[in-house]
Coordinates of C-alpha atoms in Angstrom, one line a residue:
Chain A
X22 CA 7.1 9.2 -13.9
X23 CA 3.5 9.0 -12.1
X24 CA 3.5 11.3 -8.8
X25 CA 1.3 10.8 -6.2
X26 CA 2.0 14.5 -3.8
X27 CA 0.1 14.7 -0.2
X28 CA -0.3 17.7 1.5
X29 CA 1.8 17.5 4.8
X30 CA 4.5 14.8 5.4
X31 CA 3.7 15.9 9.0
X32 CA 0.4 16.9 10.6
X33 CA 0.0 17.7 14.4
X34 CA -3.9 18.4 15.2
X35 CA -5.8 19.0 18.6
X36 CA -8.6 16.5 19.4
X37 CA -11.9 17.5 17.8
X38 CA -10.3 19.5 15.2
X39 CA -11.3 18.9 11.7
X40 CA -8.4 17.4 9.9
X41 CA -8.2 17.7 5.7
X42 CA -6.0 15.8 4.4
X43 CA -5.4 15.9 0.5
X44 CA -3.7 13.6 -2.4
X45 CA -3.0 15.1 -5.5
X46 CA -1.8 12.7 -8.6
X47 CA -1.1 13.7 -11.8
X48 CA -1.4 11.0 -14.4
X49 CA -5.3 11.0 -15.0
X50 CA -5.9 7.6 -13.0
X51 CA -9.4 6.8 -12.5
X52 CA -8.9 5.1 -9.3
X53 CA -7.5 6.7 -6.1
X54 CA -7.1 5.2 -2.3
X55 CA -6.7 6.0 1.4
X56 CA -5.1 3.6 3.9
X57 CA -3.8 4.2 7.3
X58 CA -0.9 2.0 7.9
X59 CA -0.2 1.3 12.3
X60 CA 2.5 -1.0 13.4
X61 CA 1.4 -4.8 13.7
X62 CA -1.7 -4.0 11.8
X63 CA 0.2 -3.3 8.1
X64 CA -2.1 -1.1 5.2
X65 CA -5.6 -1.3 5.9
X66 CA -8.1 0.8 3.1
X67 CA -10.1 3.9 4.6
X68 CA -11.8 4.5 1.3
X69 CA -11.3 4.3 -2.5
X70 CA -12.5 6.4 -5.4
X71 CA -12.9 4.6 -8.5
X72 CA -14.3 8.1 -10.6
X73 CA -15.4 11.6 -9.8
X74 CA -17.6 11.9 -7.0
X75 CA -17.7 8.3 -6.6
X76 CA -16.6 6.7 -3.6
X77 CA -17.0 3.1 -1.7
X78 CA -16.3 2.3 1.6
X79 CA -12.7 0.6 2.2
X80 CA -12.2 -1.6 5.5
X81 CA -11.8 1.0 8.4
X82 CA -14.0 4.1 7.4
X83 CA -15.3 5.2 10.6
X84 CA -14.2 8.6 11.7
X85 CA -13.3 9.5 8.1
X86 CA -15.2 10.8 4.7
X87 CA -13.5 11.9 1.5
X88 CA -14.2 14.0 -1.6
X89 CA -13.6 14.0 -5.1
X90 CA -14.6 16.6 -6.8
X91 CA -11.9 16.5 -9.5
X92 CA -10.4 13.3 -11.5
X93 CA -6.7 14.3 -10.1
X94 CA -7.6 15.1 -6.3
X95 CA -8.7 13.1 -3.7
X96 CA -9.5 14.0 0.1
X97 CA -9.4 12.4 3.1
X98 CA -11.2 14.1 5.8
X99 CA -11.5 13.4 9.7
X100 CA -14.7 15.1 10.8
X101 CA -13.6 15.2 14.7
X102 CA -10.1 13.9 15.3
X103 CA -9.2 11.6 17.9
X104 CA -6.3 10.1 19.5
X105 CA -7.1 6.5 17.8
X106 CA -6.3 8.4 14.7
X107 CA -2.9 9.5 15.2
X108 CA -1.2 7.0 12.2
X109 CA 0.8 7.1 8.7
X110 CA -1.9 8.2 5.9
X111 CA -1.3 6.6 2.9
X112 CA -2.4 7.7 -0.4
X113 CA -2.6 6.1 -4.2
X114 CA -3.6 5.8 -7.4
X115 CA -3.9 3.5 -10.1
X116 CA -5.3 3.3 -13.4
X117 CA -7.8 -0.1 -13.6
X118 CA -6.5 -4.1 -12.8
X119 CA -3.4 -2.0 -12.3
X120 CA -0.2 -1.8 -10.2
X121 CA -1.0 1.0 -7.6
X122 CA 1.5 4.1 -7.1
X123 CA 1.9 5.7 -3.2
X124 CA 2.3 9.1 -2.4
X125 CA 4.7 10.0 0.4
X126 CA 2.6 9.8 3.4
X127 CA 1.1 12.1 6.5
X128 CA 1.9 11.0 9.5
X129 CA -0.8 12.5 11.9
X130 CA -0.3 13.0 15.3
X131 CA -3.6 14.1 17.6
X132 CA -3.3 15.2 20.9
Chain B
X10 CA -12.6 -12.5 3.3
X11 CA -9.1 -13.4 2.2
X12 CA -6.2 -13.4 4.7
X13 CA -2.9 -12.8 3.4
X14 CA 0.2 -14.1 5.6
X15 CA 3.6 -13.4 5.0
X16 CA 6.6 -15.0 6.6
X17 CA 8.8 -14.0 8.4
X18 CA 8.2 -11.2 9.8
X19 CA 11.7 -10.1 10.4
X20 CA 14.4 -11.5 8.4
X21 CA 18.7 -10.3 9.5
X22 CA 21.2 -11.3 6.6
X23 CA 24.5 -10.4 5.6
X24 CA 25.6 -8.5 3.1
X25 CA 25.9 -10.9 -0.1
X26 CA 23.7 -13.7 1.1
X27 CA 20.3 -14.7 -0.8
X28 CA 17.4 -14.1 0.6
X29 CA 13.8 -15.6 0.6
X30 CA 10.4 -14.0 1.4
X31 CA 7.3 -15.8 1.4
X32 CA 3.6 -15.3 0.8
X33 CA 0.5 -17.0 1.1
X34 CA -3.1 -16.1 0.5
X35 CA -6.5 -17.8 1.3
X36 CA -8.8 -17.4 -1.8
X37 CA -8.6 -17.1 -5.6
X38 CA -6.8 -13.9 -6.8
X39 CA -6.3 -11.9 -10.2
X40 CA -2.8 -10.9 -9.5
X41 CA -0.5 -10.7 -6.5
X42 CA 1.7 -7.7 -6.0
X43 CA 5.0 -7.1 -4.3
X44 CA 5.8 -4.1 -2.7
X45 CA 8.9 -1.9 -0.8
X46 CA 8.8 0.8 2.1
X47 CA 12.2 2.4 2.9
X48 CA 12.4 3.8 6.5
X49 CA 10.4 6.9 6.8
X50 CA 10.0 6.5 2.8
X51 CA 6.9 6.0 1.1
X52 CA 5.8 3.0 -1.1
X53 CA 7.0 1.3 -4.0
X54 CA 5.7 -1.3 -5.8
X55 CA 8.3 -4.0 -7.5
X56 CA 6.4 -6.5 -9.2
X57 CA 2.4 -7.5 -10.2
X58 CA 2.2 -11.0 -11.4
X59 CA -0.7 -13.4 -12.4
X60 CA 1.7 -16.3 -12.7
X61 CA 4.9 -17.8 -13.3
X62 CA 8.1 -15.0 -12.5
X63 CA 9.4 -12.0 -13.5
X64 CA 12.8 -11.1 -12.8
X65 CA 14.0 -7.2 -12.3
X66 CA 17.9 -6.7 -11.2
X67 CA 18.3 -8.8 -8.4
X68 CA 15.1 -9.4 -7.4
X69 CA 12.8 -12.6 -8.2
X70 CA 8.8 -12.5 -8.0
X71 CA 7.6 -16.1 -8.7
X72 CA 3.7 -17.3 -7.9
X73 CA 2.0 -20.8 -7.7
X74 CA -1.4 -20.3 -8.5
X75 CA -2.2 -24.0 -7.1
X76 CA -0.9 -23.8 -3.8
X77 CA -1.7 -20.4 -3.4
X78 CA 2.0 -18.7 -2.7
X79 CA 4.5 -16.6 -4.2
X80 CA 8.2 -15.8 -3.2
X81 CA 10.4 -12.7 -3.4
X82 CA 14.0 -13.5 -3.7
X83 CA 16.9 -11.1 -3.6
X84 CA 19.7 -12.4 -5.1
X85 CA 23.7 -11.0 -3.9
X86 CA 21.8 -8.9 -0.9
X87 CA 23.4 -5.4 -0.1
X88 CA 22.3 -2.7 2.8
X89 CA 20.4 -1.0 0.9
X90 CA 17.7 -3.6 0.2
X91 CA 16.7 -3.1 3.8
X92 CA 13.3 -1.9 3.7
X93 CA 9.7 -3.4 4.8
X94 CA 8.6 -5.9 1.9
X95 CA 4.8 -6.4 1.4
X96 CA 2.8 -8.2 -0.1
X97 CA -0.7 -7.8 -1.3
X98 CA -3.3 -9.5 -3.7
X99 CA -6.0 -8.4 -6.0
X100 CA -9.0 -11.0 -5.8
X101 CA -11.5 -11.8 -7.8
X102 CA -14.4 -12.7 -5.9
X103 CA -16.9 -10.3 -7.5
X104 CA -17.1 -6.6 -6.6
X105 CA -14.7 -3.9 -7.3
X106 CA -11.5 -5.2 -8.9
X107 CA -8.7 -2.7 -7.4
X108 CA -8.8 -3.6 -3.9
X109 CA -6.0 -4.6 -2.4
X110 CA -5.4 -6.8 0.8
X111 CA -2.0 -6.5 2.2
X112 CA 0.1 -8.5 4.6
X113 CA 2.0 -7.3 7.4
X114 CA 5.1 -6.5 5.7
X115 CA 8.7 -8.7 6.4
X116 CA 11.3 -6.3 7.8
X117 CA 14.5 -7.1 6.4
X118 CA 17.6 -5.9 7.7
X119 CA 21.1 -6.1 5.2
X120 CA 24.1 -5.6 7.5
X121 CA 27.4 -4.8 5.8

């Protein structure tokens, strides 16, 4: 079975802070995703990884960069956290013109 | 850009009764995908179809390329098929091909 961990299910952070949050999957997919998911507004992409240290923009990536240093981890990192931020974080993978596979989920909370 | 609208957006049925979701997208795509979200759960994706239908259990992806729509059925609903269903397309105008756009999700709700 393909897993997709996250680091936290549950993240509480202060406003400001610097906010990591990571997405570990473990069936050597080249392509791995961020998306915030907010009620009314469904999944919307943050950003996407389509190879090591190879990243594109996804549809909402202000306020947020990521990393991918290796094939089977991919970051998500808020530089200065903000209320507007507070949402569910969403991670996947998939290998290419492929179904994707989710991970559990952070749900963020900044105060 | 591609808009992808799903309807409705809340859906109540009794236990037993067969149940309908639809979908509809604005521009060409290279395959449509269905997916479920349990309460507090994460997601899980049920079908990814180009055309015609595939069939797993009691659930019923089917796609018309021409008009642009696809429908989830559930066949014999039970309580635990109440989740969030959403759908979301891969398209093929150019660019990367493993973005997804999603639509809002249909909350269904089984009741015993």
């Amino acid at each position: 079975d393909v897993k997709v961990t996250q680091s936290s299910r549950y993240l509480v952070k202060r406003t400001g802070e610097k906010v990591f949050l990571e997405c570990v999957q473990d069936m050597d997919h080249e392509n791995m995703f961020w998306y915030r998911q907010d009620p009314g507004l469904g999944l919307r992409l943050i950003y996407f990884s389509y190879d090591v240290k190879m990243k594109e923009k996804g549809d909402i990536p202000e306020g947020y960069s990521v990393s991918r240093e290796k094939k089977e981890r991919f970051s998500l990192i808020l530089e200065s956290a903000s209320t507007n931020q507070t949402s569910m974080y969403l991670c996947a993978s998939s290998p290419p013109w492929y179904t994707q596979y989710f991970g559990p989920g952070t749900r963020l909370t900044v105060l | 850009k591609n808009e992808v609208e799903q309807s409705p957006q809340n859906l109540t049925a009794q236990e037993g009764e067969f149940i309908t979701i639809n979908c509809s997208y604005s521009v060409g795509i290279s395959a449509l995908h269905w997916l479920q979200q349990h309460p507090g759960g994460g997601i899980v994706s049920l079908f990814m179809l180009s055309s015609g239908k595939k069939k797993h259990g009691r659930l019923i992806a089917t796609i018309n390329i021409q008009e642009k729509h696809s429908s989830l059925h559930i066949t014999a609903s039970h309580p635990r098929d109440s989740a969030v269903y959403i759908c979301a397309v891969t398209t093929n105008s150019g660019g990367s091909n493993y973005k997804l756009t999603f639509g809002k999700g249909t909350l269904l709700t089984v009741n015993p």
